[in-house]
Short mmCIF file of C-alpha atoms and ligand atoms in Angstrom, two decimals:
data_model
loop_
_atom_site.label_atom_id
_atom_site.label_comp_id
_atom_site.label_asym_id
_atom_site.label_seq_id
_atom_site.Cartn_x
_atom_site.Cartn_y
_atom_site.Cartn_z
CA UNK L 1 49.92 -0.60 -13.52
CA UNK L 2 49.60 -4.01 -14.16
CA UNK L 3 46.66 -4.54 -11.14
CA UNK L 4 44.89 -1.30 -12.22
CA UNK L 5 44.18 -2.61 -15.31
CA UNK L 6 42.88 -6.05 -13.90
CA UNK L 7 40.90 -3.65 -11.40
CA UNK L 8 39.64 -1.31 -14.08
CA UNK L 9 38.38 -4.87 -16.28
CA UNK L 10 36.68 -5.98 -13.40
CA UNK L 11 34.15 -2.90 -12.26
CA UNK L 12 30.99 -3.72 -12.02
CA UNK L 13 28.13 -1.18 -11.89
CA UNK L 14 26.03 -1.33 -8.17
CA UNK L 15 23.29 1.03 -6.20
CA UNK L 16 25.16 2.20 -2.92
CA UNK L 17 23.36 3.92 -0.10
CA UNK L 18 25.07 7.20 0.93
CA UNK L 19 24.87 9.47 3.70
CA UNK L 20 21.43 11.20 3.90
CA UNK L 21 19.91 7.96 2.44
CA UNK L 22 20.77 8.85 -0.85
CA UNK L 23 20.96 6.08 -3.18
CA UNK L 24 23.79 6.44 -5.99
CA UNK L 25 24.96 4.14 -8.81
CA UNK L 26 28.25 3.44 -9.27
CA UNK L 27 31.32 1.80 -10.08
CA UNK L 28 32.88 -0.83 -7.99
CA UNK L 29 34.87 -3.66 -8.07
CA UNK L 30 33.79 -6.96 -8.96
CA UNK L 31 33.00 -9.12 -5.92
CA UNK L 32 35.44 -12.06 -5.44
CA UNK L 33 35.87 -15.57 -3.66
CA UNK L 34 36.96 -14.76 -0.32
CA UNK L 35 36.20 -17.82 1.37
CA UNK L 36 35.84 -21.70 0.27
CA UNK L 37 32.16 -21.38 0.75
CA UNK L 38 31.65 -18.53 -0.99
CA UNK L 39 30.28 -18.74 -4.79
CA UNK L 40 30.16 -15.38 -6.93
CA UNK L 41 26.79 -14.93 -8.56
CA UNK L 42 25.37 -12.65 -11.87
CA UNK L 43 22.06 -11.34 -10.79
CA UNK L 44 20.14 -11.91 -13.69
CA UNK L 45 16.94 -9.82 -11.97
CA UNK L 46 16.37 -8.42 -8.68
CA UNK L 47 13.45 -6.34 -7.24
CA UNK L 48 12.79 -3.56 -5.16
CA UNK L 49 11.35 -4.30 -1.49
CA UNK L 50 9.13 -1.81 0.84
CA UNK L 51 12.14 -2.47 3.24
CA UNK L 52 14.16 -0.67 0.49
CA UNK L 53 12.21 1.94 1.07
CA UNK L 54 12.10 1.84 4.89
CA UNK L 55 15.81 2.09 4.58
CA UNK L 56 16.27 4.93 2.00
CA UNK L 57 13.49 7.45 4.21
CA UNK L 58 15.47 6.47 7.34
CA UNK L 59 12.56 4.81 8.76
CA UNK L 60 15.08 1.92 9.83
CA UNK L 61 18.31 3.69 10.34
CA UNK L 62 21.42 2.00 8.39
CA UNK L 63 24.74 3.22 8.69
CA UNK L 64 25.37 4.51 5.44
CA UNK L 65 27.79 3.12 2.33
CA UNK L 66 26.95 -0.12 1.49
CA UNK L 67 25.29 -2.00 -1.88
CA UNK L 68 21.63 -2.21 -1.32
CA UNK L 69 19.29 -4.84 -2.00
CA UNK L 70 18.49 -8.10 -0.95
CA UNK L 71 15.88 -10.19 -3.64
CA UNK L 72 17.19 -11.74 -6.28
CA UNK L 73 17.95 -14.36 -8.69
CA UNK L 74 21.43 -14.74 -10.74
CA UNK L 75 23.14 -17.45 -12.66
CA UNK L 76 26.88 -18.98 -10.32
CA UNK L 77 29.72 -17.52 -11.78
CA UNK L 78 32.30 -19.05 -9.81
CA UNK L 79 32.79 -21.55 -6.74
CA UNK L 80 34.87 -21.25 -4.14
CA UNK L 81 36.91 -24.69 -3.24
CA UNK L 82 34.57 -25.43 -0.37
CA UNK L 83 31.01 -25.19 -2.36
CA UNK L 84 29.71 -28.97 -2.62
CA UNK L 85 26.41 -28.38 -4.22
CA UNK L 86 26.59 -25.97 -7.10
CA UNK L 87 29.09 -24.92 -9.89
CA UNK L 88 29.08 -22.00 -12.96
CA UNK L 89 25.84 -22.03 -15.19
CA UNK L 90 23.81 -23.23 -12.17
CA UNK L 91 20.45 -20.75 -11.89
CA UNK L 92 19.79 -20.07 -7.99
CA UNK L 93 17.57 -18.30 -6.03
CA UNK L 94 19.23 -15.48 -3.44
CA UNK L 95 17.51 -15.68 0.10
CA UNK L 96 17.62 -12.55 1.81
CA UNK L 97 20.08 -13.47 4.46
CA UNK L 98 22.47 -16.52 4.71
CA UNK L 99 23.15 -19.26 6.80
CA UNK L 100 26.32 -21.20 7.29
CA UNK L 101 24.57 -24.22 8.25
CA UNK L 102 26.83 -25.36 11.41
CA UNK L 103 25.92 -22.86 13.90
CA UNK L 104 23.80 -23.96 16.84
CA UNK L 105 20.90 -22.07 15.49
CA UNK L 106 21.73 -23.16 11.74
CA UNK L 107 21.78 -27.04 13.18
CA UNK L 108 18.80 -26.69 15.40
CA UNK L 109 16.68 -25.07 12.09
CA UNK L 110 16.56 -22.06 12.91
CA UNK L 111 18.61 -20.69 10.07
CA UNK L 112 17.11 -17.25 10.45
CA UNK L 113 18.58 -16.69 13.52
CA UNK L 114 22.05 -17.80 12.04
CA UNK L 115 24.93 -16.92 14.57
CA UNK L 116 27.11 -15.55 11.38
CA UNK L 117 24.17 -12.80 11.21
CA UNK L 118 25.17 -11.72 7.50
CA UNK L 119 22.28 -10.32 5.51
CA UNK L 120 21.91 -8.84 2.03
CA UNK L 121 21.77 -5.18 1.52
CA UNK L 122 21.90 -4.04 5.32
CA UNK L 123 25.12 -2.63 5.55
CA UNK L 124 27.00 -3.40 9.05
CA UNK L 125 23.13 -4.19 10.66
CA UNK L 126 24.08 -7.33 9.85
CA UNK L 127 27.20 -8.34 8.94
CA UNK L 128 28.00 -5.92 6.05
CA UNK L 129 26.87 -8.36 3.41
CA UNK L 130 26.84 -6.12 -0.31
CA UNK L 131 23.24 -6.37 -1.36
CA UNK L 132 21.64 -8.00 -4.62
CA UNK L 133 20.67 -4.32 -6.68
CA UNK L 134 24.02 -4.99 -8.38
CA UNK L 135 25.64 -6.75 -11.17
CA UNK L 136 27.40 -9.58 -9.47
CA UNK L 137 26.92 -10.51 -5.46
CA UNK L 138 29.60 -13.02 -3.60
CA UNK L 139 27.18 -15.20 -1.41
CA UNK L 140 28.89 -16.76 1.60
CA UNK L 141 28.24 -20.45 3.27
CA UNK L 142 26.33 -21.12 -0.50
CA UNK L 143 25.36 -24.71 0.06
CA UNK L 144 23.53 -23.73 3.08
CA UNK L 145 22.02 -20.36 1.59
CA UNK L 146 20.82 -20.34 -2.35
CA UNK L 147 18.49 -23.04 -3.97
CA UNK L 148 19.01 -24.48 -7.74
CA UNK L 149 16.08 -23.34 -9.98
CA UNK L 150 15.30 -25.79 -12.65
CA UNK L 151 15.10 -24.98 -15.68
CA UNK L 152 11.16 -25.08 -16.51
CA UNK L 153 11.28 -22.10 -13.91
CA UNK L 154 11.79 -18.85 -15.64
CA UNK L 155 13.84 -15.93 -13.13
CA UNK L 156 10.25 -13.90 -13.07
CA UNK L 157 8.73 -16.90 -11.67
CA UNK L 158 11.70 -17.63 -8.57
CA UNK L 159 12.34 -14.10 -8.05
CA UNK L 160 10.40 -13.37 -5.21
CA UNK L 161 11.12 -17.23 -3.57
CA UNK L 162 14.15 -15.94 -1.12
CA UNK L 163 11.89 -12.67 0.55
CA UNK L 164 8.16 -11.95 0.04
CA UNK L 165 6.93 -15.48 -1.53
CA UNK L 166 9.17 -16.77 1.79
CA UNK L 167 7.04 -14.05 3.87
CA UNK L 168 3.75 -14.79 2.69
CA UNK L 169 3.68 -18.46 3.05
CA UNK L 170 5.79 -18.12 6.20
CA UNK L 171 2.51 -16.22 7.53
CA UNK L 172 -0.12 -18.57 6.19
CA UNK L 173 1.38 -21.64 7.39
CA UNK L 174 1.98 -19.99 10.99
CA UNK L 175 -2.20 -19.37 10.47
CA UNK L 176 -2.45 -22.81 10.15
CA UNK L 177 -5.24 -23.01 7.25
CA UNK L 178 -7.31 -25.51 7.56
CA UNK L 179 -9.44 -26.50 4.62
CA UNK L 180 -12.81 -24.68 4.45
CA UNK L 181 -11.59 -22.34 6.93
CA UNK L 182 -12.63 -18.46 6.46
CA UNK L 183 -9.22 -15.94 6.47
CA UNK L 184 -9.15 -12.47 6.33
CA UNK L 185 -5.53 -10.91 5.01
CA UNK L 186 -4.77 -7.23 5.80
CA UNK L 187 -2.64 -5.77 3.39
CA UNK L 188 -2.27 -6.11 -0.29
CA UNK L 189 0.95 -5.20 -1.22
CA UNK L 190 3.67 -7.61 -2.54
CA UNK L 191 3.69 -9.29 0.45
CA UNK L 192 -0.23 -9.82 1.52
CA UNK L 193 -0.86 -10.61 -1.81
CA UNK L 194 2.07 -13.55 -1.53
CA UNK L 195 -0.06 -14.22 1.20
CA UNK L 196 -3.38 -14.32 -0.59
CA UNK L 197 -1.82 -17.20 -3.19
CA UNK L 198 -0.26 -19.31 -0.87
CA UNK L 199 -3.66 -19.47 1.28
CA UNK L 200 -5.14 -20.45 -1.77
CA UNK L 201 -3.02 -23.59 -1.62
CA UNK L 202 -4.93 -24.21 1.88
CA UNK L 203 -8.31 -23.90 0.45
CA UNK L 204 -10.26 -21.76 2.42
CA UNK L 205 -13.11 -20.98 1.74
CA UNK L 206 -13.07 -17.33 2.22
CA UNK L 207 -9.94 -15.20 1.39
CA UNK L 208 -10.71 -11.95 2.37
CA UNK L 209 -8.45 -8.86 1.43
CA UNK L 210 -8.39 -5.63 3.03
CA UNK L 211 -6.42 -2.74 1.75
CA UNK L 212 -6.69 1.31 0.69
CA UNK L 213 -5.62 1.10 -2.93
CA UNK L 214 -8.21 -0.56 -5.50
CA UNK L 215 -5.81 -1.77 -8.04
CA UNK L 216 -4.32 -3.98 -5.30
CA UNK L 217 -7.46 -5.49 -4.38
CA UNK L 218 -7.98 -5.82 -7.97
CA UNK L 219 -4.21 -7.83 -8.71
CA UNK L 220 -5.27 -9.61 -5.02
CA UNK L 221 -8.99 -11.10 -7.11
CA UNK L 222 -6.33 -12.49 -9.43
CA UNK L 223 -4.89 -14.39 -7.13
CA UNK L 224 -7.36 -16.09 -5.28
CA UNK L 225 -8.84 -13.31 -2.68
CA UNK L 226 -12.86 -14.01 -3.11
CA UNK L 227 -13.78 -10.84 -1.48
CA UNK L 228 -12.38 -7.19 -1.09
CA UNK L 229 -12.88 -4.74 1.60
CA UNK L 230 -11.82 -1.39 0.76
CA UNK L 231 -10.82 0.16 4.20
CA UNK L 232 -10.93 3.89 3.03
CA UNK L 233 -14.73 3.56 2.49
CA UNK L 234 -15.76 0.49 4.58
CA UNK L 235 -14.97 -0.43 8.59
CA UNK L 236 -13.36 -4.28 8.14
CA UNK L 237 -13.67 -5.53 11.08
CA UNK L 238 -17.56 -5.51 11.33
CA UNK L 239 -17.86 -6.08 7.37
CA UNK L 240 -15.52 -9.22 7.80
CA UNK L 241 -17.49 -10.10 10.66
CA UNK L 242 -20.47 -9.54 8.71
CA UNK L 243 -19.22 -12.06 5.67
CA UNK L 244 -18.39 -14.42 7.93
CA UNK L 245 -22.15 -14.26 9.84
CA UNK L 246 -20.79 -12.78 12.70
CA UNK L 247 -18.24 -15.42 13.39
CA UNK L 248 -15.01 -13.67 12.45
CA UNK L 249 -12.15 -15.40 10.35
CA UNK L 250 -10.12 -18.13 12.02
CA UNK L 251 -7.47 -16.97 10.53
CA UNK L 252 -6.23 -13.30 10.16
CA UNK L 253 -2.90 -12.70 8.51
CA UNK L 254 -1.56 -9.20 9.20
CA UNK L 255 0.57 -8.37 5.92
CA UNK L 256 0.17 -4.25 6.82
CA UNK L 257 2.15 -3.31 9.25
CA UNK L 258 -0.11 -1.08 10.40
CA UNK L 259 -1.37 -0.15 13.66
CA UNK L 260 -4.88 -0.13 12.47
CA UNK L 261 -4.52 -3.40 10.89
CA UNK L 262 -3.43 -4.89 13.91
CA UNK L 263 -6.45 -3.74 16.09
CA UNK L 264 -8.75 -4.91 13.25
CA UNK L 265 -7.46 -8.31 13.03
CA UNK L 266 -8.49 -8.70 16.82
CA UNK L 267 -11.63 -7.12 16.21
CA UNK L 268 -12.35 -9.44 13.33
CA UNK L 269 -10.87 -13.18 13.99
CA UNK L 270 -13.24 -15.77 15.28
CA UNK L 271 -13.04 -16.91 19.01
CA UNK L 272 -10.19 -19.23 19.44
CA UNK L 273 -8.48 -17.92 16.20
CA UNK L 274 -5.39 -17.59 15.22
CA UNK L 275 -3.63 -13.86 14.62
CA UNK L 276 -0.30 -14.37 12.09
CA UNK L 277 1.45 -11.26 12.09
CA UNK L 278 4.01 -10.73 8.78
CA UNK L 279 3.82 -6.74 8.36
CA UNK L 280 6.67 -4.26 9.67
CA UNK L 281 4.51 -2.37 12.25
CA UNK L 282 6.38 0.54 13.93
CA UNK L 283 8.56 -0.82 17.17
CA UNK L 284 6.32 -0.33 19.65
CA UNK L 285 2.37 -0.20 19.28
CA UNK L 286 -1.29 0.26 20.91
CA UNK L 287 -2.37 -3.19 21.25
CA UNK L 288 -5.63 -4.42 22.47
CA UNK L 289 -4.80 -7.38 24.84
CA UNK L 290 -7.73 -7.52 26.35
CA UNK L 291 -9.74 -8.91 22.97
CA UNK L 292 -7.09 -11.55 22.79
CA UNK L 293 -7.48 -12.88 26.05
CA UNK L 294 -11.14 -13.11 26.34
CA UNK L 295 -11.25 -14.42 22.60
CA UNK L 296 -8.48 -17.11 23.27
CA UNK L 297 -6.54 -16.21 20.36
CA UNK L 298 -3.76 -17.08 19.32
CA UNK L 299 -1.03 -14.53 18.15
CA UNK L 300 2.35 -15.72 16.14
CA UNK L 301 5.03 -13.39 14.48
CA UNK L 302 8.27 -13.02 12.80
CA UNK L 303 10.30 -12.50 9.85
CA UNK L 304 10.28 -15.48 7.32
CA UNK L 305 12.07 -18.64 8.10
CA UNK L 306 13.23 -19.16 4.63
CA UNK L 307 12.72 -22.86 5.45
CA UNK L 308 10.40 -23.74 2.72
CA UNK L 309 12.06 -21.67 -0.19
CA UNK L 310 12.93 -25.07 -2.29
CA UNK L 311 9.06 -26.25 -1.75
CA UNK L 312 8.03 -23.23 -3.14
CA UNK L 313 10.48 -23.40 -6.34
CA UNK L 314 8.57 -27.08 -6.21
CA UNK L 315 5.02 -25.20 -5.92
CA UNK L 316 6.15 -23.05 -8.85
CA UNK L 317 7.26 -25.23 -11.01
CA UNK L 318 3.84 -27.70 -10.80
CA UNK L 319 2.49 -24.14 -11.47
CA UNK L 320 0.18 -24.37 -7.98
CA UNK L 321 1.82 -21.05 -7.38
CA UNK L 322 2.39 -17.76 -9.32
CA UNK L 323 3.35 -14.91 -8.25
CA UNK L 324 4.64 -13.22 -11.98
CA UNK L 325 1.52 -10.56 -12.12
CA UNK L 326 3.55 -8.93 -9.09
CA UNK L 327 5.63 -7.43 -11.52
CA UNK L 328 3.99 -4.42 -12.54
CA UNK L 329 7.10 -2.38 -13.62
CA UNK L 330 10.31 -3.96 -15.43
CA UNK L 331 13.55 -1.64 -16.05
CA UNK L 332 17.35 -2.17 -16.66
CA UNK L 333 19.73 -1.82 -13.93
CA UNK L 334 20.99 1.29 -15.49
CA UNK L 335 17.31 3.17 -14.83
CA UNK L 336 17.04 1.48 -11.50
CA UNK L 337 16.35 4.71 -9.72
CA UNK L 338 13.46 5.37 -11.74
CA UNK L 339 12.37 1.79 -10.35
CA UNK L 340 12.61 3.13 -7.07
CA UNK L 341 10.61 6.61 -8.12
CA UNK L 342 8.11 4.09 -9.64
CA UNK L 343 7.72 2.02 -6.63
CA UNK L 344 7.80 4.19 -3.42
CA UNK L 345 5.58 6.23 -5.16
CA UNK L 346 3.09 3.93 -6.75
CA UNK L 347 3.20 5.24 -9.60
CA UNK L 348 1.12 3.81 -12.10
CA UNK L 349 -0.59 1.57 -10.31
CA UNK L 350 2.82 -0.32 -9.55
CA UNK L 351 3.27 -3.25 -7.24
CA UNK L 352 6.99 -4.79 -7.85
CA UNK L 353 10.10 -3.41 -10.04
CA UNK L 354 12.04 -5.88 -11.65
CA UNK L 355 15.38 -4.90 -12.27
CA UNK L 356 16.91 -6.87 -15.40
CA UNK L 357 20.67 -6.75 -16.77
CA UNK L 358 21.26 -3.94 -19.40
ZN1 LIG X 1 12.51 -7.62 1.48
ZN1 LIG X 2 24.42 -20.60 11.13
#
């Protein structure tokens, strides 16, 4: 009786991912300290990300029945008795994944490729880590993983710091801006326009956005893009080549993921360019190899680093970088499937759904 009740006290409300990729919201029992390193953490926001979606159409095949989610920022709760670097009331941003910080990979800096493997939100993918679309996440190997946010730094302004700010400056810093440099970015959701503000920081003197939707070129202007291409009603590659009097861009970030994207950024980057490839394209696709051998580019990929999310809490907080007019959509955790109606469907002109306490 007695541990029902301290059971039933400590339920906190979640978003699970069923069978048939069927999101639910339920009950479930508060996360606890399981391990020294561990620290328990209120989410005080979390967002929605296109791999959400990816995930609940089956496009990437989970195994079913875990806590979704993986963005997010929260307020420590509770330490475990190994956690050196934070304690209850800090403000944190969640990375995406973890990293324990001794591994080989951890200790050679590649914490991305951590040998513990746990990441939020992916069910057993990766270590069956519960995901951040909840009301409290346990975040292993903490000193290693989350970073403080200071106080002049509101949650709207870290949230996206630990996946698509990450992702976006993790792809222009792979491009290798220099300053006066011309750069074409393909792809204007959350994450190509992440891109578009941190290659602002570069100064370029072209940013160049490409996308279908207008109100995303539109929210890209805001952010530093100087032109928009429209690919519904205009061919980029030989308008960017145009804009950049015939040249191409030196650097071409591919924020997409699609196939057509992909064949345009060869088509379009200047001789000896550099390709920076940060969109989910399907596994395997059509790739003209031919353009970047006789053009001598350069192609570099991958999944964010996460190396660089305290200089961006830095970038944020000197206000160099914001990233707040992302957030289109706001609703309580209780309506969070709305959220996700809102977002996979673009709904009203919608770009990110922040999820706040009830
Ligand atoms: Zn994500
Ligand atoms: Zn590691």
């Amino acid at each position: 009786m007695q541990n029902n009740r301290i059971r039933e006290c400590c339920l906190i409300k979640a978003l699970f991912l069923r069978n048939n990729f069927q999101l639910s919201l339920e009950e479930t029992p508060q996360p606890v300290i399981s391990k020294p390193g561990d620290i328990i953490v209120r989410v005080t926001a979390s967002s929605i990300c296109g791999s959400d979606i990816h995930f609940i159409t089956g496009e990437v095949p989970l195994e079913p029945d875990f806590i979704i989610g993986h963005e997010g920022v929260g307020v420590v709760e509770e330490v475990g008795s190994g956690v050196e670097f934070f304690k209850p009331g800090d403000r944190v941003v969640i990375p995406y994944m973890v990293s324990c910080g001794y591994c080989s990979e951890c200790k050679a800096g590649r914490a991305y490729a951590c040998l513990a493997d746990l990441q939020f939100g992916v069910g057993k993918a990766r270590g069956d880590l519960p995901g951040t679309q909840a009301e409290f996440v346990r975040i292993p190997f903490a000193d290693s993983s989350v970073v403080p946010i200071p106080d002049s730094v509101s949650d709207r302004e870290a949230l996206f710091v630990g996946d698509i700010l990450s992702t976006g400056y993790f792809g222009v810093t792979n491009g290798n801006i220099q300053p006066g440099d011309e750069v074409a970015v393909f792809g204007a959701g959350p994450v190509g326009l992440c891109a578009v503000a941190c290659a602002k920081l570069f100064s370029p003197s072209k940013i160049i956005l490409v996308d279908l939707e207008d109100y995303r070129l539109e929210a890209g202007m805001r952010l530093g893009a100087t032109h928009t291409i429209n690919a519904r009603s205009t061919r980029a590659g030989s308008e960017i080549r145009r804009l950049t009097g015939g040249t191409g861009v030196q650097v071409s970030i591919e924020a997409s993921g699609a196939e057509a994207a992909l064949d345009d950024c060869l088509a379009c980057t200047a001789k000896g360019g550099i390709l920076s490839a940060i969109g989910m394209t399907p596994f395997s696709v059509k790739f003209a190899m031919g353009k970047m051998f006789y053009k001598n580019l350069t192609m570099i990929s991958g999944y964010t680093t996460l190396n660089e999310m305290r200089r961006l809490v830095k970038l944020i907080e000197c206000k160099q970088l914001d990233l707040t007019s992302l957030i289109t959509h706001e609703v309580p955790f209780s309506s969070i499937l709305e959220g996700y109606r809102i977002f996979q469907n673009r709904l009203d002109d919608c770009i990110k759904v922040m999820v706040v306490p009830d």
